[in-house]
PDB file of C-alpha atoms and ligand atoms in Angstrom:
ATOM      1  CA  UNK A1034       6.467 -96.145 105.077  1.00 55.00           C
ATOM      2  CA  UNK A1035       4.809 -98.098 102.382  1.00 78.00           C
ATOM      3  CA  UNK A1036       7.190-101.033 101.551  1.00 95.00           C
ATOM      4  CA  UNK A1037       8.360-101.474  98.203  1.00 98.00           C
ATOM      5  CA  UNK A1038       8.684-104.998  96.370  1.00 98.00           C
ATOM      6  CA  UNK A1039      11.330-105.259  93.771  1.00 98.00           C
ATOM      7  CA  UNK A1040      10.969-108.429  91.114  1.00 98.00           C
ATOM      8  CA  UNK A1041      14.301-109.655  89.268  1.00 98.00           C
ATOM      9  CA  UNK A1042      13.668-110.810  86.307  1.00 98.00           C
ATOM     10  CA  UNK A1043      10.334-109.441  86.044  1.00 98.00           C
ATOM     11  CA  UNK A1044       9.938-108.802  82.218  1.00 98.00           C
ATOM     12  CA  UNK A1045       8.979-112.321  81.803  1.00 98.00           C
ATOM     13  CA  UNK A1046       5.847-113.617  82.164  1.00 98.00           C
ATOM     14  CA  UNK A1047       6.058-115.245  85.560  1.00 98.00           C
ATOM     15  CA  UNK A1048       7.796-111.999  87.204  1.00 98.00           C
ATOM     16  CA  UNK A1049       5.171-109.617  85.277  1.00 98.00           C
ATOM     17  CA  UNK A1050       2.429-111.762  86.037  1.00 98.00           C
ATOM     18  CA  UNK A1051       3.099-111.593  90.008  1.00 98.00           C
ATOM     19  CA  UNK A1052       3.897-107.835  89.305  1.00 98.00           C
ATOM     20  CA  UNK A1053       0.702-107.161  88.064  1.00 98.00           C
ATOM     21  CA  UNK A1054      -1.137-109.507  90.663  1.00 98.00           C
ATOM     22  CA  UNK A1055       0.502-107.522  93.859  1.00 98.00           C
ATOM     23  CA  UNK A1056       0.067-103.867  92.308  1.00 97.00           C
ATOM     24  CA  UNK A1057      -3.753-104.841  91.914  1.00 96.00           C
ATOM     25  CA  UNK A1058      -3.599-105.860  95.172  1.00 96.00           C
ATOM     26  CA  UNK A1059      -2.259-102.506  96.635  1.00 96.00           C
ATOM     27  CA  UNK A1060       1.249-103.135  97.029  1.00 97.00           C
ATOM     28  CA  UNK A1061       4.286-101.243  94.994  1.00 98.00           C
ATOM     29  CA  UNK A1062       6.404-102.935  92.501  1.00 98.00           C
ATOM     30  CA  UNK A1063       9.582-102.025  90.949  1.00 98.00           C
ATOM     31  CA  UNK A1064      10.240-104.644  88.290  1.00 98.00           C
ATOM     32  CA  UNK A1065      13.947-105.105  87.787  1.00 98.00           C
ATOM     33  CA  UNK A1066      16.223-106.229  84.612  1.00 98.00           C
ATOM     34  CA  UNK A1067      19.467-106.554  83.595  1.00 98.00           C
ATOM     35  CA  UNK A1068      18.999-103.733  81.357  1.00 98.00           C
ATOM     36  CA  UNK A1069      16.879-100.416  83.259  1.00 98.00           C
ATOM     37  CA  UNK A1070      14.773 -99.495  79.868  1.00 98.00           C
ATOM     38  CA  UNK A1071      13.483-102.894  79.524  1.00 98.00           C
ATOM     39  CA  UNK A1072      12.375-102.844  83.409  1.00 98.00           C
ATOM     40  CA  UNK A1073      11.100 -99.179  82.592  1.00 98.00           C
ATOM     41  CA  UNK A1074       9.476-100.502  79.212  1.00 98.00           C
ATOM     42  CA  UNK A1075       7.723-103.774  81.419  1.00 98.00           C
ATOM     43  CA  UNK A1076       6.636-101.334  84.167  1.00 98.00           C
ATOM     44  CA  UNK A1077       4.864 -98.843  81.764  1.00 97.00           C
ATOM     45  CA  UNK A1078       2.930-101.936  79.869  1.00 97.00           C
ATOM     46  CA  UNK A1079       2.026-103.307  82.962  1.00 97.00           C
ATOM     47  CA  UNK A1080       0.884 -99.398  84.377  1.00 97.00           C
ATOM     48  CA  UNK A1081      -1.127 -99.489  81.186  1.00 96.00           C
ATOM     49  CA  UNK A1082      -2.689-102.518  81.467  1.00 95.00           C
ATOM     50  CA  UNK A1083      -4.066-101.913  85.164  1.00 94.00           C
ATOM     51  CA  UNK A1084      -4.744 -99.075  84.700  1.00 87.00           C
ATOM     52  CA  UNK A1085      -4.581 -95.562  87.232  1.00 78.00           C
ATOM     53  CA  UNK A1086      -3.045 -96.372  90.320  1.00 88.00           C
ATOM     54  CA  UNK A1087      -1.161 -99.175  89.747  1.00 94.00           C
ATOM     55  CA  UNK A1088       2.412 -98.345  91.053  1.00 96.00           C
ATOM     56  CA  UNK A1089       4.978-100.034  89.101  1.00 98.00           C
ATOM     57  CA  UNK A1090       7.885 -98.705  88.609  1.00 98.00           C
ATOM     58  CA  UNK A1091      11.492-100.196  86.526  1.00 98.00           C
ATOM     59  CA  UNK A1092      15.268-100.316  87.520  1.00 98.00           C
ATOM     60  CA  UNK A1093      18.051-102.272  86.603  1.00 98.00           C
ATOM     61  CA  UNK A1094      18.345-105.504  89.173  1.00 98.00           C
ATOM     62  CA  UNK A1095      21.141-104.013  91.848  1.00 98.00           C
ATOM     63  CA  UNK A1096      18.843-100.436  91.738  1.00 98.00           C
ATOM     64  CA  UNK A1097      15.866-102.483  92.524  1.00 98.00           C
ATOM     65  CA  UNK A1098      16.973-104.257  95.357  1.00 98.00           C
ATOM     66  CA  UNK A1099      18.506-101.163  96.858  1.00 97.00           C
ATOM     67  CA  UNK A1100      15.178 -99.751  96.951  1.00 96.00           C
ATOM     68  CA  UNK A1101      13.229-102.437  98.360  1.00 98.00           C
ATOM     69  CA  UNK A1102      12.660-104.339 101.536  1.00 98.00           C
ATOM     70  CA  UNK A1103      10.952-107.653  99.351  1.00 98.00           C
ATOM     71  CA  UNK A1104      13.069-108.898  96.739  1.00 98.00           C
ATOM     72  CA  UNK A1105      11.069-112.141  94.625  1.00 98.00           C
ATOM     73  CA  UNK A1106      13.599-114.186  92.326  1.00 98.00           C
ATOM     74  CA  UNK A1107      11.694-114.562  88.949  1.00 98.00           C
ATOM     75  CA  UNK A1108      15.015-115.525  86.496  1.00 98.00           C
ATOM     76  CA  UNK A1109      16.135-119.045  84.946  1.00 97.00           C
ATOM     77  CA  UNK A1110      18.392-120.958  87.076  1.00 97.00           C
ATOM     78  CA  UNK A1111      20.984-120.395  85.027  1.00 96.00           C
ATOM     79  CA  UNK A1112      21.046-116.480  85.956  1.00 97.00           C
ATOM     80  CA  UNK A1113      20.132-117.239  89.919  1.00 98.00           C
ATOM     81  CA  UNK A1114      23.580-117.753  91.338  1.00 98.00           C
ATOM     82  CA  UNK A1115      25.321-114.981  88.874  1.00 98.00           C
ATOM     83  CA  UNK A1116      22.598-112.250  89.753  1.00 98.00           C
ATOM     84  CA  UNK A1117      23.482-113.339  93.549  1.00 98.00           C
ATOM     85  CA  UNK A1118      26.726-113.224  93.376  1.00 98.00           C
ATOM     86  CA  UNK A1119      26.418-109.468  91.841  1.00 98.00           C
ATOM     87  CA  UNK A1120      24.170-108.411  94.555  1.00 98.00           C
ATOM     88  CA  UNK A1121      26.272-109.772  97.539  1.00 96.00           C
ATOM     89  CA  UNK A1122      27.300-106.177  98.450  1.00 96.00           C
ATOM     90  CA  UNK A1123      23.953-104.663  97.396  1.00 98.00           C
ATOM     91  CA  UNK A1124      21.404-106.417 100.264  1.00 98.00           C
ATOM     92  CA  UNK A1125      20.459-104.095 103.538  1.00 97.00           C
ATOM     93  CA  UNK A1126      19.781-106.521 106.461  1.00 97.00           C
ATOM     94  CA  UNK A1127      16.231-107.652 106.608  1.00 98.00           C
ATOM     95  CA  UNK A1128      15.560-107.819 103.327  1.00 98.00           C
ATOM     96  CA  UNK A1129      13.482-110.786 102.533  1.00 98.00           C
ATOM     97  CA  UNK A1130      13.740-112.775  99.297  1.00 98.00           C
ATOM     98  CA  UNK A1131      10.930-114.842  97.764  1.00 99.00           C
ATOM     99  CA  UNK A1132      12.853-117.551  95.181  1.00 98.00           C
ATOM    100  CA  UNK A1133      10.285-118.658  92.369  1.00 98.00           C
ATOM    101  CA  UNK A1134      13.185-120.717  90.474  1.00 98.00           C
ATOM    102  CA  UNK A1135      12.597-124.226  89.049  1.00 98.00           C
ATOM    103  CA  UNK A1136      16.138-125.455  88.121  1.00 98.00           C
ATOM    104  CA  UNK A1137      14.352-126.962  85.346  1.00 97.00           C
ATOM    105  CA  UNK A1138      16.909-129.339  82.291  1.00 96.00           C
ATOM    106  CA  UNK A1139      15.341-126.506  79.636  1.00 95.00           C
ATOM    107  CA  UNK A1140      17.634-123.932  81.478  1.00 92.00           C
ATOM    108  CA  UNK A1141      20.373-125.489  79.934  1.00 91.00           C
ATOM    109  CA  UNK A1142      19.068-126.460  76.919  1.00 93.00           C
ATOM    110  CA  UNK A1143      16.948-130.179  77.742  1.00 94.00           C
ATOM    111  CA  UNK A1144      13.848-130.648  78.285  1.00 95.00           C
ATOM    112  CA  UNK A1145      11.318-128.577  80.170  1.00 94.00           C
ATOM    113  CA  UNK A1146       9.597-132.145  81.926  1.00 97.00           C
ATOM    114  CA  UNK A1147      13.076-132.612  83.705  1.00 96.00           C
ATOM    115  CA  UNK A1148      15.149-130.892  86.702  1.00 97.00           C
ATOM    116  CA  UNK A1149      18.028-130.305  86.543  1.00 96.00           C
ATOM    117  CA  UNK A1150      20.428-132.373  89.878  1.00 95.00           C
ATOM    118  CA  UNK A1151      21.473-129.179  92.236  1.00 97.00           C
ATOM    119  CA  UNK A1152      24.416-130.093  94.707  1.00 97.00           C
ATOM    120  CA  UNK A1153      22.202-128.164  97.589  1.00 98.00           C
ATOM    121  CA  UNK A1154      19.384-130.023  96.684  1.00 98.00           C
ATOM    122  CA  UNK A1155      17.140-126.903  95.203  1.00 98.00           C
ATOM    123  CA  UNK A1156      17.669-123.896  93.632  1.00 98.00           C
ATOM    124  CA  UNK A1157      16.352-122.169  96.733  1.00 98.00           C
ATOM    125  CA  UNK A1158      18.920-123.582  98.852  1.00 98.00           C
ATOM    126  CA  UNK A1159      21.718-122.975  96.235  1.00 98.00           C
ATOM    127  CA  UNK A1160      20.113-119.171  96.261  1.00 98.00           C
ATOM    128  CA  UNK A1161      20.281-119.419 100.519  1.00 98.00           C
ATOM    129  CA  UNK A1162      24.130-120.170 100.271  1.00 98.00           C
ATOM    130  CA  UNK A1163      24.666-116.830  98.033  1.00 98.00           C
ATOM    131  CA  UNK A1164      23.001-114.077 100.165  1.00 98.00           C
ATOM    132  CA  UNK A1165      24.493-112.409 103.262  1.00 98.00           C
ATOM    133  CA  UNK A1166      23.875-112.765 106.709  1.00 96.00           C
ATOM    134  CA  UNK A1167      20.751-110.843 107.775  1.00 97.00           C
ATOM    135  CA  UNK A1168      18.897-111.678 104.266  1.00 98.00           C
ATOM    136  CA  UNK A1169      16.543-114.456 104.643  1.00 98.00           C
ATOM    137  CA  UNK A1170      14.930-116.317 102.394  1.00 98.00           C
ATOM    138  CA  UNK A1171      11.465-118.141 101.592  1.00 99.00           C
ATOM    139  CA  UNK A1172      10.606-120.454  99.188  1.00 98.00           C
ATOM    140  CA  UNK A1173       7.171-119.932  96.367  1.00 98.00           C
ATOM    141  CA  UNK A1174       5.237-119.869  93.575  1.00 98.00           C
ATOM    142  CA  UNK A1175       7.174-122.515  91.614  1.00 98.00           C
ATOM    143  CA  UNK A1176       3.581-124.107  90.945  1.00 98.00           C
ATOM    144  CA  UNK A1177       1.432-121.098  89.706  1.00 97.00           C
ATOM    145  CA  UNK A1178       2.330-121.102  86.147  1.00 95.00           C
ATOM    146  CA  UNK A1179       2.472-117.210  84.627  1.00 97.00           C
ATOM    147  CA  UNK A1180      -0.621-118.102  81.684  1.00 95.00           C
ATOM    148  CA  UNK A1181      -2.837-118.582  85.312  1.00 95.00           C
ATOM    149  CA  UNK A1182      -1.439-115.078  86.459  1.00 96.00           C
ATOM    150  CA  UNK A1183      -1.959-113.315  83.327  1.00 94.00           C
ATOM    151  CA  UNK A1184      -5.661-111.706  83.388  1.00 87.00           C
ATOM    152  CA  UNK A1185      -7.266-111.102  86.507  1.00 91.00           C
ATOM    153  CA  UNK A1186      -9.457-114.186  87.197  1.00 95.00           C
ATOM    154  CA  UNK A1187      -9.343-116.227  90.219  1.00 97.00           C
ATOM    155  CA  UNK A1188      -6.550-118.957  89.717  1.00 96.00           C
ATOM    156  CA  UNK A1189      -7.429-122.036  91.190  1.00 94.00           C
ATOM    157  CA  UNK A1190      -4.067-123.248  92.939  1.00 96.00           C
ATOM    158  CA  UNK A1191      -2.260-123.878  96.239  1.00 98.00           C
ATOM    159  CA  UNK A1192       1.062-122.296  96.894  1.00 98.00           C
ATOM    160  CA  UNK A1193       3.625-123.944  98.798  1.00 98.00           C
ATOM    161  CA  UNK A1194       6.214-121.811 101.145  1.00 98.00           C
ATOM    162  CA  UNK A1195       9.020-123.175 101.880  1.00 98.00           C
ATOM    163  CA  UNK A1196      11.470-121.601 104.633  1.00 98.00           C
ATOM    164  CA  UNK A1197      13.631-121.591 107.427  1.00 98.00           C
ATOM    165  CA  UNK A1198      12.707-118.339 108.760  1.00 98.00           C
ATOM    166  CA  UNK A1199       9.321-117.676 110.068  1.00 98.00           C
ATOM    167  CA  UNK A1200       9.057-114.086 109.051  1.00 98.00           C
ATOM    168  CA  UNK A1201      10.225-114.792 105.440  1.00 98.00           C
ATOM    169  CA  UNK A1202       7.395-117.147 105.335  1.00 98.00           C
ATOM    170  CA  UNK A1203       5.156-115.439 107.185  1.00 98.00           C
ATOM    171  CA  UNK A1204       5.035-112.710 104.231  1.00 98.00           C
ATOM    172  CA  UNK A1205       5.599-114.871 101.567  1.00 98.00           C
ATOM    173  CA  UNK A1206       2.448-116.741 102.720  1.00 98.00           C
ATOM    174  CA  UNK A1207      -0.083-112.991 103.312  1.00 98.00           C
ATOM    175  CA  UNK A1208       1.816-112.258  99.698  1.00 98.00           C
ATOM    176  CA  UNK A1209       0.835-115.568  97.589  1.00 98.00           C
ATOM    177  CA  UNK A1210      -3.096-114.920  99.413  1.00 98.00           C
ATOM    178  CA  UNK A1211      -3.047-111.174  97.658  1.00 98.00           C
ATOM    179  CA  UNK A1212      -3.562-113.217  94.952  1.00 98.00           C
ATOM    180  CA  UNK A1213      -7.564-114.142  93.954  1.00 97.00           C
ATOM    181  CA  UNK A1214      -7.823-117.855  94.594  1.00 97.00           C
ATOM    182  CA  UNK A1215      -4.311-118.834  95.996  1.00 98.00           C
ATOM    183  CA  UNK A1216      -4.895-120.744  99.620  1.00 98.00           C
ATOM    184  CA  UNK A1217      -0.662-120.723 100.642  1.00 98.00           C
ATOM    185  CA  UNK A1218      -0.199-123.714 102.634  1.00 98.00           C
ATOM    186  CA  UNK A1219       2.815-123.686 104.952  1.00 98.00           C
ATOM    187  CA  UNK A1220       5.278-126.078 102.642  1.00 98.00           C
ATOM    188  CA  UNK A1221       7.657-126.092 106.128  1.00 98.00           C
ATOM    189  CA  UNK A1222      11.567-126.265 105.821  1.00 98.00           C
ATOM    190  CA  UNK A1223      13.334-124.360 102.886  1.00 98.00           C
ATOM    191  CA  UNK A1224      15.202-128.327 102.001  1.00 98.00           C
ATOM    192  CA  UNK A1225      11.354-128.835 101.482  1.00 98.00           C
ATOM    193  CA  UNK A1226      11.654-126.462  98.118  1.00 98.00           C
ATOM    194  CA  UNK A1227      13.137-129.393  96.160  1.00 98.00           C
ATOM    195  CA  UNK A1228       9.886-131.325  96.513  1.00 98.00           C
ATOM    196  CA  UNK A1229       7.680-128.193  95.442  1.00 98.00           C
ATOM    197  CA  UNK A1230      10.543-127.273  92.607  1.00 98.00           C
ATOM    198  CA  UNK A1231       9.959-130.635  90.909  1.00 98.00           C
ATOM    199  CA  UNK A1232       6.762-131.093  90.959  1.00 98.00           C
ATOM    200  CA  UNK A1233       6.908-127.786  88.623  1.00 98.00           C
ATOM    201  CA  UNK A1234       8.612-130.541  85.963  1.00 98.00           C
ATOM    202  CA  UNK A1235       5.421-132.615  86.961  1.00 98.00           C
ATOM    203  CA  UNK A1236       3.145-129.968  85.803  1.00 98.00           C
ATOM    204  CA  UNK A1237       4.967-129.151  82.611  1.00 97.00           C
ATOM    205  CA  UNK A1238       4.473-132.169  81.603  1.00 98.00           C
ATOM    206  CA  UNK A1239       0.828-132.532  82.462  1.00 98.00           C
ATOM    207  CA  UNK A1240       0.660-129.270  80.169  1.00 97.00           C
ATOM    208  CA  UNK A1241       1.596-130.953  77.464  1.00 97.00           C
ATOM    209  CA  UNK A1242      -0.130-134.879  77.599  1.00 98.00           C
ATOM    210  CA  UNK A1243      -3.964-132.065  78.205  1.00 98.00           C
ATOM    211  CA  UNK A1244      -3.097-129.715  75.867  1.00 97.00           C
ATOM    212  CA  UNK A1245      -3.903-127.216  78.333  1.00 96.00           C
ATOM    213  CA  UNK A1246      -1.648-124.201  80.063  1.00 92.00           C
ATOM    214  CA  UNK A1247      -3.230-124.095  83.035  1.00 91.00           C
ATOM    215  CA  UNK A1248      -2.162-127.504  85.276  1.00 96.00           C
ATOM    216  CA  UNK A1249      -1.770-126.372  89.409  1.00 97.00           C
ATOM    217  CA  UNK A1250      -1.659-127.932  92.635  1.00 97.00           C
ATOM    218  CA  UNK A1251      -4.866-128.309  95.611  1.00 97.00           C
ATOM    219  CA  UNK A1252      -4.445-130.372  98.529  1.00 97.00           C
ATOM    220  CA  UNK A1253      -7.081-132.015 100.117  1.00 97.00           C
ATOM    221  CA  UNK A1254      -8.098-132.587 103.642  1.00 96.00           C
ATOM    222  CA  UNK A1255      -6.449-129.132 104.940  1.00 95.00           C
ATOM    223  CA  UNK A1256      -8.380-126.332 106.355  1.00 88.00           C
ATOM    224  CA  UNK A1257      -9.650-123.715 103.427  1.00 84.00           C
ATOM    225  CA  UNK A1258      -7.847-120.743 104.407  1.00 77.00           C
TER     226      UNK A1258
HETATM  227  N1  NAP B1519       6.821-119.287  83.518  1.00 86.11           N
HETATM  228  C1  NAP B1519       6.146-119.967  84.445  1.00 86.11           C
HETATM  229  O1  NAP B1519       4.979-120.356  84.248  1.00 86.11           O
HETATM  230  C2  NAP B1519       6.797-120.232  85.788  1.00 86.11           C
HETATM  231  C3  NAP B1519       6.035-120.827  86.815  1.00 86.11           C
HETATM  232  C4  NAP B1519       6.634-121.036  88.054  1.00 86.11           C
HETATM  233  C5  NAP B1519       7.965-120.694  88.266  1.00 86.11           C
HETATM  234  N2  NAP B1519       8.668-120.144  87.240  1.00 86.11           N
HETATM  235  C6  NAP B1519      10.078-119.792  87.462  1.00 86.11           C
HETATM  236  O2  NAP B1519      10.170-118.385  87.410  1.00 86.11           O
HETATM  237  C7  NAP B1519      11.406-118.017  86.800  1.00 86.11           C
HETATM  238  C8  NAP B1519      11.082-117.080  85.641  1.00 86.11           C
HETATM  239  O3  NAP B1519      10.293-117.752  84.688  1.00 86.11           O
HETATM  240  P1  NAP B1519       9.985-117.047  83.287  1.00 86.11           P
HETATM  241  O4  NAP B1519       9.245-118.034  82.477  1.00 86.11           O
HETATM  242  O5  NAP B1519       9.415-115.696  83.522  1.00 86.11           O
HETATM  243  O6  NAP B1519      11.504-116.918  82.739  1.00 86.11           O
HETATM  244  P2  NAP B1519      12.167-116.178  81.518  1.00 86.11           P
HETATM  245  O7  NAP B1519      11.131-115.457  80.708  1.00 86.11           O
HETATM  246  O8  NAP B1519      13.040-117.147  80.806  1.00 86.11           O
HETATM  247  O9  NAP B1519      13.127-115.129  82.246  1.00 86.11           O
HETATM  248  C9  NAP B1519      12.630-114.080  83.043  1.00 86.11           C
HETATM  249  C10 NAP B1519      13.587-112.913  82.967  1.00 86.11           C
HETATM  250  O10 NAP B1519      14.832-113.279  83.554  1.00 86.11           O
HETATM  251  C11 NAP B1519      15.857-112.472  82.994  1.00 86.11           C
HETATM  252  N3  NAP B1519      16.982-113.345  82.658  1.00 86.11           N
HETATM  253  C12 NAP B1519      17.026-114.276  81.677  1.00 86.11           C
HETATM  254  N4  NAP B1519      18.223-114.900  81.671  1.00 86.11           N
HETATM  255  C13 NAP B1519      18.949-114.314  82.664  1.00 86.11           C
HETATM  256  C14 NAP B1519      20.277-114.480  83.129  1.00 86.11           C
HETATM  257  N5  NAP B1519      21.100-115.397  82.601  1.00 86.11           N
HETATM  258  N6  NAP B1519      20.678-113.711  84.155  1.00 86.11           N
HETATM  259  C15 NAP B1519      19.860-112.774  84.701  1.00 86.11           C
HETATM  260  N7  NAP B1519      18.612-112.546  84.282  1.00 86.11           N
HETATM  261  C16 NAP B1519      18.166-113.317  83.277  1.00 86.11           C
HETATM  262  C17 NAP B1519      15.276-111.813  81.754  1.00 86.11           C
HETATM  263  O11 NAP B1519      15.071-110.452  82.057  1.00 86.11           O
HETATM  264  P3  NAP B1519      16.054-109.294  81.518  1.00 86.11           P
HETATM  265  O12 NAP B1519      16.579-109.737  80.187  1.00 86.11           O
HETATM  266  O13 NAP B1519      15.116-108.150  81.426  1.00 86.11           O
HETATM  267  O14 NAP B1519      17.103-109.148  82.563  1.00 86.11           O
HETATM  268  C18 NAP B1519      13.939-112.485  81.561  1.00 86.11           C
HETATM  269  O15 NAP B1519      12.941-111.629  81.038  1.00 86.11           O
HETATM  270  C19 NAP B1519      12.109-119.309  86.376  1.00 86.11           C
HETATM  271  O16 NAP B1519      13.077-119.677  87.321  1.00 86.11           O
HETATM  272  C20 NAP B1519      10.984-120.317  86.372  1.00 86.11           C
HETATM  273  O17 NAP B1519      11.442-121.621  86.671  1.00 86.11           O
HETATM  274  C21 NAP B1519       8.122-119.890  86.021  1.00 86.11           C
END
């Protein structure tokens, strides 16, 4: 059976942009939302804009992750541990989760250069503490800004994955290299994730001083693929 990827949060522009990225590459999305029309709304633009074939489909949050075996966290800090705690009940054992949150100061209303201090030391640990036994958990994306997935050109960037459980990273990793000119480099433990989390403030910044949307991360020295 074809597996199905659900993104929460993924009527903004990092979740749509990943959407968009993995149905080109084959695989079948169900965006989710708080509210079902505006995941239905997202996953008929998005159909559109692909064009036939794409399969992209819309549900509110706790109706996406019922239906999929992937879920990828693409929602400001602020809403992770809420959304979590609503979905306790809602996970099916061996569901994997791909966290994309930077617990960035903007969440809260400062500035979008700064984190913001989490007790568990990232917001992908925070999000570890919050799911059930059986649900595991990988760290990504936090440095692949959403203008560099919009379109369809090759982005030039290396993703980090961050995890504790070698499956979860395992397809976290083959997901981020669905996407044209991502090399995912294995980032190792999940604790790892507040590293690759801040350098997201890092970037922000670097944004801003080049007047430019389209600051990423390469490593040097490593092996190509
Ligand atoms: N934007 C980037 O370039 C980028 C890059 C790397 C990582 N990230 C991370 O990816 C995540 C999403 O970024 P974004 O820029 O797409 O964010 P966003 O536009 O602010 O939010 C994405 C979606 O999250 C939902 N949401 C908002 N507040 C929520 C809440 N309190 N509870 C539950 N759901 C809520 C909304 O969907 P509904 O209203 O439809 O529910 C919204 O469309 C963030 O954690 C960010 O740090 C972003």
């Amino acid at each position: 059976m074809a597996r199905t990827i659900a993104i929460l949060g993924g009527t903004g522009p990092e979740g749509s942009g990943l959407a968009a990225r993995l149905a080109r590459a084959g695989e079948h999305i169900v965006i989710g939302s708080r509210e079902a029309l505006r995941a239905q709304e997202t996953a008929q633009q998005l159909r559109a804009g692909l064009g036939g074939g794409a399969q992209i489909d819309g549900a509110e949050n706790a109706a996406a992750v019922a239906q999929c075996q992937i879920a990828v966290l693409t929602l400001p800090f602020s809403g992770q541990a809420p959304l979590l705690k609503q979905l306790k009940s809602v996970w099916k054992p061996g569901t994997i989760v791909i966290d994309t949150t930077v617990p960035l100061a903007a969440t809260v209303g400062g500035s979008p250069t700064r984190m913001i201090g989490v007790w568990q030391g990232s917001a992908a640990e925070a999000a570890a503490e919050l799911l059930p036994a059986g649900v595991s958990i990988a760290a990504a994306f936090h440095n692949l800004s959403a203008e560099l997935l919009a379109g369809d050109a090759p982005v030039d960037c290396d993703v980090l994955v961050c995890s504790d459980d070698e499956d979860a990273k395992k397809v976290a990793m083959e997901l981020a290299v669905k996407i044209p000119g991502v090399r995912a480099l294995n980032g190792g433990k999940l604790e790892n994730a507040r590293i690759v989390e801040s350098v997201t403030a890092l970037l922000i910044g670097l944004n801003i001083r080049y007047k430019v949307h389209s600051a990423g991360v390469r490593f040097t020295g490593l092996p190509a693929k």
